[in-house]
PDB file of C-alpha atoms in Angstrom:
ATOM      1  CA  UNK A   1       0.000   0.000   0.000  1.00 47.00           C
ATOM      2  CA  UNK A   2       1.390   3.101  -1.301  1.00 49.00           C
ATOM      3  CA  UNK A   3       1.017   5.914   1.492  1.00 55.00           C
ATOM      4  CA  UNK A   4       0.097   9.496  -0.506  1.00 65.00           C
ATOM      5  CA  UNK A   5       2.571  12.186   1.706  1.00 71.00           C
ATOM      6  CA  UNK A   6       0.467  14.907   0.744  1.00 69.00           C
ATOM      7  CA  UNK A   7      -2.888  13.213   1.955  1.00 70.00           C
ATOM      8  CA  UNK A   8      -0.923  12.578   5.406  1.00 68.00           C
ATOM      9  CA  UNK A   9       0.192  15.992   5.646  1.00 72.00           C
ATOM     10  CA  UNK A  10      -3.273  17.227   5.043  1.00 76.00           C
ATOM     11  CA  UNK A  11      -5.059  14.892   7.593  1.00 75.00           C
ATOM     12  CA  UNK A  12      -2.605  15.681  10.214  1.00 76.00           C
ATOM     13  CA  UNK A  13      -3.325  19.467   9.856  1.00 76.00           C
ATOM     14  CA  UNK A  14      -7.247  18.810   9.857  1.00 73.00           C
ATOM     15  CA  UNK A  15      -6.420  16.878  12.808  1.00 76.00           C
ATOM     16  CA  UNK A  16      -4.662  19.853  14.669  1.00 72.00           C
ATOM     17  CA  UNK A  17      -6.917  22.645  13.451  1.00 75.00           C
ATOM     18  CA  UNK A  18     -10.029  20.729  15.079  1.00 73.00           C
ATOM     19  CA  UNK A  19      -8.315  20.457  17.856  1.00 74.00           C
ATOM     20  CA  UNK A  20      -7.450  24.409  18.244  1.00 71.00           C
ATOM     21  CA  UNK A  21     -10.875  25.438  17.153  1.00 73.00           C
ATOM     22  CA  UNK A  22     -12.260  22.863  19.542  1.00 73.00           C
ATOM     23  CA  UNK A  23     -10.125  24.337  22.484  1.00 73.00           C
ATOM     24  CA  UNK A  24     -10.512  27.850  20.980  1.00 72.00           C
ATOM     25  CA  UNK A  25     -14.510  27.596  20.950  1.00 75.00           C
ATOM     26  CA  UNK A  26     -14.157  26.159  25.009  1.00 71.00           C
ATOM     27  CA  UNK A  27     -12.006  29.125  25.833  1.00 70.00           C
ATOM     28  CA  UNK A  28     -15.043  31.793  25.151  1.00 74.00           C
ATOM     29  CA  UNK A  29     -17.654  29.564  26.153  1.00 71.00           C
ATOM     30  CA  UNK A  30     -15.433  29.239  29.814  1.00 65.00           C
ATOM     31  CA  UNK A  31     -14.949  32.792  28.959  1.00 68.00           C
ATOM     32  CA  UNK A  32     -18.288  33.940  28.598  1.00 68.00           C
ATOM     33  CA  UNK A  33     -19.552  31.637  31.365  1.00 68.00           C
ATOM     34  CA  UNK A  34     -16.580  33.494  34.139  1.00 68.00           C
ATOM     35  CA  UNK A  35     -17.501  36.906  32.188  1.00 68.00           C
ATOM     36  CA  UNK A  36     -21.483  36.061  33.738  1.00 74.00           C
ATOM     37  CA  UNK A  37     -20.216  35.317  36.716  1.00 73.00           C
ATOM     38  CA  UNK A  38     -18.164  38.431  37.469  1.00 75.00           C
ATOM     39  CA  UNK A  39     -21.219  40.306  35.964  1.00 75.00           C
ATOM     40  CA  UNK A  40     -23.587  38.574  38.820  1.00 76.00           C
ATOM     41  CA  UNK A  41     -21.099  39.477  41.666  1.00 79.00           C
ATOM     42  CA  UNK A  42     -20.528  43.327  39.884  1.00 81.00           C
ATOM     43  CA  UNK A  43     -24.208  43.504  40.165  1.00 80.00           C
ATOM     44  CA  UNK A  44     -25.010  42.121  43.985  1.00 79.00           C
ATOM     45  CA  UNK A  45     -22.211  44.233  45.218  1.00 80.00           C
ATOM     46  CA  UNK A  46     -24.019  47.543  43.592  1.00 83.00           C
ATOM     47  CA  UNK A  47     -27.678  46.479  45.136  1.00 79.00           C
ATOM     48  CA  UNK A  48     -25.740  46.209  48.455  1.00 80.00           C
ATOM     49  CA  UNK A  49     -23.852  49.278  47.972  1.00 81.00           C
ATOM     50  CA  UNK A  50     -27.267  50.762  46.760  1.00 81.00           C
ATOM     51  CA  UNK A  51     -29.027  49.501  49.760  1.00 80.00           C
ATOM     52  CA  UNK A  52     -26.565  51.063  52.195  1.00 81.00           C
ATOM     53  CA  UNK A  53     -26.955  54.265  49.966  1.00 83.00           C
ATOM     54  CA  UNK A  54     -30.588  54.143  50.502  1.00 83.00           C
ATOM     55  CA  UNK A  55     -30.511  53.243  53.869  1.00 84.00           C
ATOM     56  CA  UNK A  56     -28.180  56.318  54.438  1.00 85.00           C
ATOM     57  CA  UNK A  57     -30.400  58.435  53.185  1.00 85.00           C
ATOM     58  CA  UNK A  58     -33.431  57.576  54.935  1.00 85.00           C
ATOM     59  CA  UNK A  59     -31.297  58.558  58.073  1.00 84.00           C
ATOM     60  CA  UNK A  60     -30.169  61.569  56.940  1.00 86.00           C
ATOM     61  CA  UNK A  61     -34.178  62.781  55.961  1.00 86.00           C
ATOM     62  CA  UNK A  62     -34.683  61.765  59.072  1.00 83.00           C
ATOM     63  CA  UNK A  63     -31.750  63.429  60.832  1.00 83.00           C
ATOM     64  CA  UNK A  64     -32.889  66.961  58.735  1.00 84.00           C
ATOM     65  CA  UNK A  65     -36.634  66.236  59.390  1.00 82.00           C
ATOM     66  CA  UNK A  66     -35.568  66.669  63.290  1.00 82.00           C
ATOM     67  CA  UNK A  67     -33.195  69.665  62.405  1.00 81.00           C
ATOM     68  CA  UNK A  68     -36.390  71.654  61.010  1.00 81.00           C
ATOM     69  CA  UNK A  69     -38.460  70.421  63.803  1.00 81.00           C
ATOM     70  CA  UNK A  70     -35.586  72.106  65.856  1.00 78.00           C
ATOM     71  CA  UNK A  71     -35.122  75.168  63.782  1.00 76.00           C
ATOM     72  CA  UNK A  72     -39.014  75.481  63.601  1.00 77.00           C
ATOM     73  CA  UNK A  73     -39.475  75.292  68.068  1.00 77.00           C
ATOM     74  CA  UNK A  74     -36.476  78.041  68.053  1.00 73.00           C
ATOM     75  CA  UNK A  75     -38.239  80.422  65.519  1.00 74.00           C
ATOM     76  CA  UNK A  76     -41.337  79.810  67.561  1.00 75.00           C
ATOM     77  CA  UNK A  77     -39.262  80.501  70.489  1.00 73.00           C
ATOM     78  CA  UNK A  78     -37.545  83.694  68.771  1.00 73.00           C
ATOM     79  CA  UNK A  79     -40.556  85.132  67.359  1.00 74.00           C
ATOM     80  CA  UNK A  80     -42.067  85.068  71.268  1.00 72.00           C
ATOM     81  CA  UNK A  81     -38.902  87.035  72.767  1.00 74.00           C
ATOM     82  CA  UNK A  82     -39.131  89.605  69.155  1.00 75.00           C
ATOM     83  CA  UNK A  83     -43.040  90.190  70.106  1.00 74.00           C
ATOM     84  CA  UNK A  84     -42.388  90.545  73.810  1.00 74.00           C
ATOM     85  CA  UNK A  85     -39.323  93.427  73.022  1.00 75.00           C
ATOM     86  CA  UNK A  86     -41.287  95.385  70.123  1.00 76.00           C
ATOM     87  CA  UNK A  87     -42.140  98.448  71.898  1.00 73.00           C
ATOM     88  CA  UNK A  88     -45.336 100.436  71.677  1.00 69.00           C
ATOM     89  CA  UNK A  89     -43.467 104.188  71.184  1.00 74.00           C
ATOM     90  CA  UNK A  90     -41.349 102.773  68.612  1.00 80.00           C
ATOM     91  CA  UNK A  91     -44.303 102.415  66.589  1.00 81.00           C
ATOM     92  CA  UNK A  92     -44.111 106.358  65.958  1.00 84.00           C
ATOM     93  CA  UNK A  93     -41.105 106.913  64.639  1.00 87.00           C
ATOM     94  CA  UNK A  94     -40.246 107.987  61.270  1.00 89.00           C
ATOM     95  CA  UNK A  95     -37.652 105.308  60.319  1.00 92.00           C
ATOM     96  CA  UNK A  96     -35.384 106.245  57.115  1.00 93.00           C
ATOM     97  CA  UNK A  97     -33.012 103.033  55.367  1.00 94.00           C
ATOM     98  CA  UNK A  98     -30.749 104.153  53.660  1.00 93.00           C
ATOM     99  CA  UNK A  99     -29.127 101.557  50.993  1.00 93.00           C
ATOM    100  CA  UNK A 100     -25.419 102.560  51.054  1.00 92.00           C
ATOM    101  CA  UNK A 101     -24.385 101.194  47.231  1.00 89.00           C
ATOM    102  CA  UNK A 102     -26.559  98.315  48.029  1.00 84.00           C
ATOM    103  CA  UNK A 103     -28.781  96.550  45.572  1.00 81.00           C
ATOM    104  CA  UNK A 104     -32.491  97.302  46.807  1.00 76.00           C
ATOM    105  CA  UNK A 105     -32.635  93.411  46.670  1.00 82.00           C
ATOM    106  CA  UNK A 106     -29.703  92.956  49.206  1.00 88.00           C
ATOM    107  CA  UNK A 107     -31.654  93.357  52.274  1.00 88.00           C
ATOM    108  CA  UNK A 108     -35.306  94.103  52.230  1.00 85.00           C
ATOM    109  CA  UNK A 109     -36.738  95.662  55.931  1.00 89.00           C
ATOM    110  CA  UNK A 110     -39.768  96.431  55.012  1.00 84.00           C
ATOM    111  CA  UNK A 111     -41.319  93.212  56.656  1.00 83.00           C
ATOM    112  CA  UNK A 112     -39.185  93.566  59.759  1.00 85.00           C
ATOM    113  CA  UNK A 113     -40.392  97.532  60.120  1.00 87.00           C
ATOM    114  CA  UNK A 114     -43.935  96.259  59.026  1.00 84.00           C
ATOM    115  CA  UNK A 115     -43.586  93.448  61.683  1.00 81.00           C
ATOM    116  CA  UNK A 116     -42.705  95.720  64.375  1.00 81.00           C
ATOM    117  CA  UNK A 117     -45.561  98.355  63.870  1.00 82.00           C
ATOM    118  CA  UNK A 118     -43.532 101.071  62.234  1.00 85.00           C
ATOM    119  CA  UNK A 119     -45.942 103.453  60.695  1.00 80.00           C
ATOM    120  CA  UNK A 120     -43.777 105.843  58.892  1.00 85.00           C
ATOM    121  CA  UNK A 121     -40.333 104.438  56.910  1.00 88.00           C
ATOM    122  CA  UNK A 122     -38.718 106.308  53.954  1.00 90.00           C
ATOM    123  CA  UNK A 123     -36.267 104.585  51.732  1.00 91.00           C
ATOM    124  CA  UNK A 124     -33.158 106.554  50.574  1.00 91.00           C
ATOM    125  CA  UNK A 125     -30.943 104.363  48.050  1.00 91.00           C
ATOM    126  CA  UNK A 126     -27.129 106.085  47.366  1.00 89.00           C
ATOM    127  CA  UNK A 127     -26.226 104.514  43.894  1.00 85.00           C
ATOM    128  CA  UNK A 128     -23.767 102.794  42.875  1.00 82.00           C
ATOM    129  CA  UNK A 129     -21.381 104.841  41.102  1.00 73.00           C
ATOM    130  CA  UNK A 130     -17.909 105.374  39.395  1.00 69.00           C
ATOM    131  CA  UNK A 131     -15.389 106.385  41.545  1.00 65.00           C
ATOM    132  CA  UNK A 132     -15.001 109.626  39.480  1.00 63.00           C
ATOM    133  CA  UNK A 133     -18.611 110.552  40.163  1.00 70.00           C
ATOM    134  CA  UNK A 134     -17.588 110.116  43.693  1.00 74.00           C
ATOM    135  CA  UNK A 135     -16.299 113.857  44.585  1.00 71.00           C
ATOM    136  CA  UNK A 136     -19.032 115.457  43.055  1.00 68.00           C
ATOM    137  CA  UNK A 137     -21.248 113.652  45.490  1.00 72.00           C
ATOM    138  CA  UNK A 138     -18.607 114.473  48.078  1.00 69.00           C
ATOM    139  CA  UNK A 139     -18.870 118.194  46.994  1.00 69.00           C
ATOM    140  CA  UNK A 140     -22.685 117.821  47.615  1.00 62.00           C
ATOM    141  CA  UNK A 141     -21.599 116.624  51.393  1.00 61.00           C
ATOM    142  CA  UNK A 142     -18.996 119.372  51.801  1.00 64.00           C
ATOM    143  CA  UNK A 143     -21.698 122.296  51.335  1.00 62.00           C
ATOM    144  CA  UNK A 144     -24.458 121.046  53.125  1.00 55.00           C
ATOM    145  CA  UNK A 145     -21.563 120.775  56.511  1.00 55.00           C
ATOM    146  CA  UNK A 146     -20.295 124.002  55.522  1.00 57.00           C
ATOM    147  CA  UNK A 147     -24.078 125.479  55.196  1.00 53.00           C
ATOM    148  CA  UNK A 148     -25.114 123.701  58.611  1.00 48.00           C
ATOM    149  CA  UNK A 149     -21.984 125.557  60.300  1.00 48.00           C
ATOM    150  CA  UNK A 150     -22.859 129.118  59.288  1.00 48.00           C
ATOM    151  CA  UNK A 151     -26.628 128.691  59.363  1.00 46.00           C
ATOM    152  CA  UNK A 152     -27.187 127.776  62.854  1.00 45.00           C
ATOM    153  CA  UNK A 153     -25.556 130.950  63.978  1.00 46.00           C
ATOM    154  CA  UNK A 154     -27.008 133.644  61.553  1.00 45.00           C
ATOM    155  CA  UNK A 155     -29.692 134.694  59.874  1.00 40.00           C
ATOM    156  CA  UNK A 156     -29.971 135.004  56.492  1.00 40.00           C
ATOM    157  CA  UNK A 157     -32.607 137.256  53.876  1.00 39.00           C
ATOM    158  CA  UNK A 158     -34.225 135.187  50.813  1.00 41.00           C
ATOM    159  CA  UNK A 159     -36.785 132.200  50.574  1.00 44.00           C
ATOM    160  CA  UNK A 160     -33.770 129.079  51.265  1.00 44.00           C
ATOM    161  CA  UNK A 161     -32.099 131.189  54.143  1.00 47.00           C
ATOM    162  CA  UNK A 162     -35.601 132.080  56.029  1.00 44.00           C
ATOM    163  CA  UNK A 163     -36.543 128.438  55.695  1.00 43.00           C
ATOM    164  CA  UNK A 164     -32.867 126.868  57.295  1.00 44.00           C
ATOM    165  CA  UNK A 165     -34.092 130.048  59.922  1.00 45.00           C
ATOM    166  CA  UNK A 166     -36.823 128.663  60.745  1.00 42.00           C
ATOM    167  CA  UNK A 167     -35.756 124.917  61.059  1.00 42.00           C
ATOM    168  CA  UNK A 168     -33.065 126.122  63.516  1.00 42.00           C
ATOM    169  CA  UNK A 169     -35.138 128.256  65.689  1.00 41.00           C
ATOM    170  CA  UNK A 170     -38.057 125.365  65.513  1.00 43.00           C
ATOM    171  CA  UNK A 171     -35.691 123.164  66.876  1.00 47.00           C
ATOM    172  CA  UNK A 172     -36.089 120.548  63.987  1.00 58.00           C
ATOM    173  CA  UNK A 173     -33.360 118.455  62.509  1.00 67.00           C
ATOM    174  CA  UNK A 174     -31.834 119.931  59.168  1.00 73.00           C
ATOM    175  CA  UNK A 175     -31.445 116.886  57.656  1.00 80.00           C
ATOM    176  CA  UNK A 176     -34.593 116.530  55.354  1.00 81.00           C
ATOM    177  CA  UNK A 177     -33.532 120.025  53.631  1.00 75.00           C
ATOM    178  CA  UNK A 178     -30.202 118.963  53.198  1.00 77.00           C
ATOM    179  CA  UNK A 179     -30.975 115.270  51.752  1.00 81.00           C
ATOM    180  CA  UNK A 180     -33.366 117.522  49.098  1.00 78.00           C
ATOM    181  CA  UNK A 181     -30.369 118.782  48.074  1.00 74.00           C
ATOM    182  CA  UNK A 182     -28.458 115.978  46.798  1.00 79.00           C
ATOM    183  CA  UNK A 183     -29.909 114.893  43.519  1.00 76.00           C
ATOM    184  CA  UNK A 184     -28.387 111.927  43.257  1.00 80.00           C
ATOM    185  CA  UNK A 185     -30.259 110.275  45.698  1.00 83.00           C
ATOM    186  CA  UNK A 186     -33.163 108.340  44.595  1.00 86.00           C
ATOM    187  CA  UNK A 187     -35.774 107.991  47.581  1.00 84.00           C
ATOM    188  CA  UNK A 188     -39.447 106.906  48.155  1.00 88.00           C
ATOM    189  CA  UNK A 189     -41.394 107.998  51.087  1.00 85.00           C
ATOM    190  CA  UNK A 190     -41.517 110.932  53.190  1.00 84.00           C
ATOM    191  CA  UNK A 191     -38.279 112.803  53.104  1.00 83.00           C
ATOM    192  CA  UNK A 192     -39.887 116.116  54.255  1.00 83.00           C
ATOM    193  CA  UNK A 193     -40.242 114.773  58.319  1.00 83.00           C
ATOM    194  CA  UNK A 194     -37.508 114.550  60.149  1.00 83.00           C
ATOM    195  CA  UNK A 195     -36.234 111.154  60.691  1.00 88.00           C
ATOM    196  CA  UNK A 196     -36.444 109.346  64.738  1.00 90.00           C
ATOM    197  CA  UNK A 197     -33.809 106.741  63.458  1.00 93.00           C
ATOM    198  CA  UNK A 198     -31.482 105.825  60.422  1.00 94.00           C
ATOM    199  CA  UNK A 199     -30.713 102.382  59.714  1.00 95.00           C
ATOM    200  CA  UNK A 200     -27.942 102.291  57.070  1.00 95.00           C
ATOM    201  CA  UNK A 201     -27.877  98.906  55.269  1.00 95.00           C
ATOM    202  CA  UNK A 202     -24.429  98.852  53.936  1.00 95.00           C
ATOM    203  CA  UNK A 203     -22.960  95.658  51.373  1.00 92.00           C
ATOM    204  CA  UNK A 204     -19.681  96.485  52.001  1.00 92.00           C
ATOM    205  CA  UNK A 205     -19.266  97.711  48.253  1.00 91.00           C
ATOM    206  CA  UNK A 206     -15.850  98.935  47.538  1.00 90.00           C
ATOM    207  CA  UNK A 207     -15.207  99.717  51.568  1.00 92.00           C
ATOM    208  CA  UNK A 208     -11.361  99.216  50.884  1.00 91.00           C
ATOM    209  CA  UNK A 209     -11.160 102.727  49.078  1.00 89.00           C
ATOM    210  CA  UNK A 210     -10.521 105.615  49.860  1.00 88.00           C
ATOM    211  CA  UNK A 211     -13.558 107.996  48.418  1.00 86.00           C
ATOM    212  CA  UNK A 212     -16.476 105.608  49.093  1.00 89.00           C
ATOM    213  CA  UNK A 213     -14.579 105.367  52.555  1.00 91.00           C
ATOM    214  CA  UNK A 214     -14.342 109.077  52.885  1.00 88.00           C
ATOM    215  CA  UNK A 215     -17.873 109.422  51.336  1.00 88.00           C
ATOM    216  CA  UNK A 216     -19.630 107.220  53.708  1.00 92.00           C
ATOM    217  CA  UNK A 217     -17.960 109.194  56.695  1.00 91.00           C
ATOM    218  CA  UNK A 218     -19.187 112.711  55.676  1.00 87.00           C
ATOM    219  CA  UNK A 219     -22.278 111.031  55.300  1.00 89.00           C
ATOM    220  CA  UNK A 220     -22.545 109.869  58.694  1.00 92.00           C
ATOM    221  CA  UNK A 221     -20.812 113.081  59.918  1.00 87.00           C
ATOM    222  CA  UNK A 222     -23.674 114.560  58.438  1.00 85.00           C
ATOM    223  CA  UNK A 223     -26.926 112.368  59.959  1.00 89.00           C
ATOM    224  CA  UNK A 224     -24.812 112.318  63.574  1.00 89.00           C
ATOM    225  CA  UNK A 225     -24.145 116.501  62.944  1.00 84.00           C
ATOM    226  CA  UNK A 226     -27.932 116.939  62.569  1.00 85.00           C
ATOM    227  CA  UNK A 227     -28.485 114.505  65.909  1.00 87.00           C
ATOM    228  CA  UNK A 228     -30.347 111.526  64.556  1.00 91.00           C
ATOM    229  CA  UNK A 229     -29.184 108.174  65.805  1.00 93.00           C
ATOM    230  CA  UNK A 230     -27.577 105.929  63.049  1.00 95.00           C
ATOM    231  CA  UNK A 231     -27.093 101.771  62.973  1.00 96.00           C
ATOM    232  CA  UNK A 232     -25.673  99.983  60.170  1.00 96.00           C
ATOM    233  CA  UNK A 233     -26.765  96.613  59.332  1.00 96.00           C
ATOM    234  CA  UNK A 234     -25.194  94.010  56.722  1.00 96.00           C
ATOM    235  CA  UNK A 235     -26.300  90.494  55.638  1.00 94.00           C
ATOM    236  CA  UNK A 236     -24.345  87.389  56.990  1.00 92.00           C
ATOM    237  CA  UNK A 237     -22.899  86.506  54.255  1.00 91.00           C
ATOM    238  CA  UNK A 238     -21.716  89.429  53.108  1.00 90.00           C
ATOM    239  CA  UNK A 239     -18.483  88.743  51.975  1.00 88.00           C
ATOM    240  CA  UNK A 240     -16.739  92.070  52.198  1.00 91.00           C
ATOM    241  CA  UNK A 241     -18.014  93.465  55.891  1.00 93.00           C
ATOM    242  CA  UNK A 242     -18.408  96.907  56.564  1.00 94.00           C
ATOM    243  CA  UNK A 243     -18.854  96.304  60.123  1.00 95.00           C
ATOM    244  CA  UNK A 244     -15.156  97.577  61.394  1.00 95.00           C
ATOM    245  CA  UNK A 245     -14.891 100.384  59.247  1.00 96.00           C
ATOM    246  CA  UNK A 246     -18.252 101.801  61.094  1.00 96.00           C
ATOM    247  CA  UNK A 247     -16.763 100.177  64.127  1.00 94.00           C
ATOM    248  CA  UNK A 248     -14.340 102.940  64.120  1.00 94.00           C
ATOM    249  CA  UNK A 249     -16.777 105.868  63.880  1.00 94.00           C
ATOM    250  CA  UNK A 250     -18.474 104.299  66.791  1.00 93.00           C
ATOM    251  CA  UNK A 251     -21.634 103.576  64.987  1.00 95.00           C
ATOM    252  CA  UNK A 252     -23.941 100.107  66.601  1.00 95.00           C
ATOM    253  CA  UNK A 253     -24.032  97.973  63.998  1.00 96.00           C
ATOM    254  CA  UNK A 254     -25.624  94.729  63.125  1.00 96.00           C
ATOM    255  CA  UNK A 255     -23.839  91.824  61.311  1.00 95.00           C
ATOM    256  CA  UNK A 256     -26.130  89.300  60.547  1.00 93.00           C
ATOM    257  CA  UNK A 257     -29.614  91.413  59.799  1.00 92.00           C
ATOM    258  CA  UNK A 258     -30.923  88.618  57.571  1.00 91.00           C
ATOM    259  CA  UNK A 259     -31.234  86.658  60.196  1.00 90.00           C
ATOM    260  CA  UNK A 260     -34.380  86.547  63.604  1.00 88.00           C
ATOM    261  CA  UNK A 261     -31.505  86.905  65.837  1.00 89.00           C
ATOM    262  CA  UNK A 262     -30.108  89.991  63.787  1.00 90.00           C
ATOM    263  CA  UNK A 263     -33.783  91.051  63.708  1.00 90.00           C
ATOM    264  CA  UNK A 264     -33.600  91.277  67.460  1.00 89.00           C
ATOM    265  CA  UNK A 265     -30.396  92.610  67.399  1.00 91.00           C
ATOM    266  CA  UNK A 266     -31.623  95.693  65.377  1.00 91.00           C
ATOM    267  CA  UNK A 267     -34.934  95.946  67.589  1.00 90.00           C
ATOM    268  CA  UNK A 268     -32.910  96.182  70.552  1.00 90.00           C
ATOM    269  CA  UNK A 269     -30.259  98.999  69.150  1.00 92.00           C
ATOM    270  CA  UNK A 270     -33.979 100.952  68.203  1.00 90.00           C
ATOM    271  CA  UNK A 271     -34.748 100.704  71.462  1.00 88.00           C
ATOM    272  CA  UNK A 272     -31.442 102.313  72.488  1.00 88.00           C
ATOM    273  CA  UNK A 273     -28.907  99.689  73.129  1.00 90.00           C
ATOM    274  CA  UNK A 274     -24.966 100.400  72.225  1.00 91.00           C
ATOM    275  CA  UNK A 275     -22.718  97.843  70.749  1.00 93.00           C
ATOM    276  CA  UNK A 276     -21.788  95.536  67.688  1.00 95.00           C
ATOM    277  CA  UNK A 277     -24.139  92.419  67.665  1.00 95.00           C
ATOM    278  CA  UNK A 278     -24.087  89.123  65.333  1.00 93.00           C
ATOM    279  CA  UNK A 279     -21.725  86.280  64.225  1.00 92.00           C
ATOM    280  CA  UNK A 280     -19.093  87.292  62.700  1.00 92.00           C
ATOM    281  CA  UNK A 281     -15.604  88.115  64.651  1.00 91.00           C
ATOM    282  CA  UNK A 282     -16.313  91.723  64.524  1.00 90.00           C
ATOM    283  CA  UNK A 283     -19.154  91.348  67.206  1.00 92.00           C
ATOM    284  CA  UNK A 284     -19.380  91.797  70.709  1.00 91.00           C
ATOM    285  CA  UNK A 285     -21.773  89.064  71.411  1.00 90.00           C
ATOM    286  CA  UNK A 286     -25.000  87.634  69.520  1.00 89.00           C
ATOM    287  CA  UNK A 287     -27.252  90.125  71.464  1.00 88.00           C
ATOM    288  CA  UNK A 288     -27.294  92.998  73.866  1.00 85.00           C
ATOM    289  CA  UNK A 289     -26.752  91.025  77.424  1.00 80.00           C
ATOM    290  CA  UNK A 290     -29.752  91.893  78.935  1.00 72.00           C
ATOM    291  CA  UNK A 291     -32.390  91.190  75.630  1.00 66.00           C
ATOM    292  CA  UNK A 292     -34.167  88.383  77.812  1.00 62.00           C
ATOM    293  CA  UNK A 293     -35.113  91.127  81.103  1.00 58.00           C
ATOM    294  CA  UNK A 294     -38.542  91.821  80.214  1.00 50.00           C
ATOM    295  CA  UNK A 295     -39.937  94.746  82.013  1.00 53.00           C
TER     296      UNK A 295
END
């Protein structure tokens, strides 16, 4: 029997591809099998990680739900000690808020005036400006001083000189005339009466220079020169505070006047209290020391 080589050769390489497609087609169906496998133990570990998430979760709603239970029994408690302090008189006064290049949006007190049973309030904004504007509106500052120096003393002929005359001798505050003068303040209200109290709501815009700095001094020179009381109040998160700058010209100020506790804070300066109250390191405590003696 004649063996055919070539036939041999052939066979032999049939033989040997079976057997590599026959281990290759094992390999992926092993393969595919492990590839499940790992896919079943991916997936059970995300449920359990899921389950913890979820778990988690529950106890942190829980954990806030008693925060605002919290937060709600302290308002409650808050909102007693603000209606126990608001004070019948203060209910008379003329109240002016003046927004020192503050957005009218920055801090509303309309509410908090409304809520303690202020009758009268007149809003003053000072605009934002460029600091070249700045000394005109300075100027404006620097005549009225000069005018309230002189005019007290003498007595002058014409129609503006007979009415500064008869402020003085009246005994009533200047200030109304002299904030009539300034046309670049935009105001709504009354600005004719003379103002009990001026809170100054101040976002701390461009406090680091100079001109608004020496601007907002003449201004207060000029409320304190014409004897009205003055506070200044900022947000709590203002980022740029105001407070020691005011600190300096030993003016009470509140820090944190978005807040019931600043709210009390500013009733109790109304009411005549000294200081610097609120959270930030610039205060001298959270509240005047004796808020909770109730006459």
């Amino acid at each position: 029997m004649v063996i055919n080589t070539k036939h041999f050769v052939i066979t032999i390489i049939a033989i040997f591809l079976s057997l590599a497609v026959g281990v290759f087609i094992g390999v992926i169906i092993d393969s595919q099998h492990l590839f499940i496998e790992q896919q079943k133990v991916i997936v059970s570990q995300i449920e359990e990680e899921f389950d913890g998430f979820r778990k988690k979760n529950y106890e942190l709603i829980e954990e806030l739900k008693g925060y605002k239970e919290e937060n709600n029994r302290n308002n409650e408690f808050l909102d007693g000690i603000y209606k126990k302090l608001v004070d019948e008189n203060l209910t008379e006064y003329n109240i002016w808020v003046i927004n020192m290049f503050a957005d009218k949006e920055y801090l509303d007190l309309k509410n908090t005036l409304d809520n303690i049973g202020i009758k009268k309030s007149t809003e003053i904004e000072v605009p934002k400006d460029r600091e070249t504007n700045i000394e005109a509106m300075r100027n404006s500052f620097n005549n009225c001083l000069e005018m309230e120096q002189s005019e007290r003393n003498e007595v002058y002929q014409g129609n503006r000189e007979k009415i500064l005359s008869k402020l003085v001798i009246e005994g009533k505050s200047l200030l109304p005339f002299y904030m009539k003068q300034m046309n670049f303040l935009e105001y709504k209200g009354d600005i004719n009466s003379s103002a009990d109290y001026v809170i100054i709501v101040d976002s701390g815009f461009r406090i680091k220079n100079k001109h608004y700095k020496s601007f907002r001094k003449e201004f207060i020179s000029l409320i304190k020169d014409n004897g009205v009381p003055v506070m200044v109040i900022e947000k709590s998160d203002t980022e740029l505070s105001s407070v020691p700058f005011y600190k300096e010209l030993d003016i009470p100020t509140v820090d944190n006047g978005d807040t019931k506790l600043g709210e009390i804070a500013m009733l109790m300066v109304l009411k005549g209290k000294e200081g610097h109250f609120g959270e930030k390191k610039t205060a001298e405590g959270l509240l005047p020391e004796d808020v909770f003696v109730f006459e």
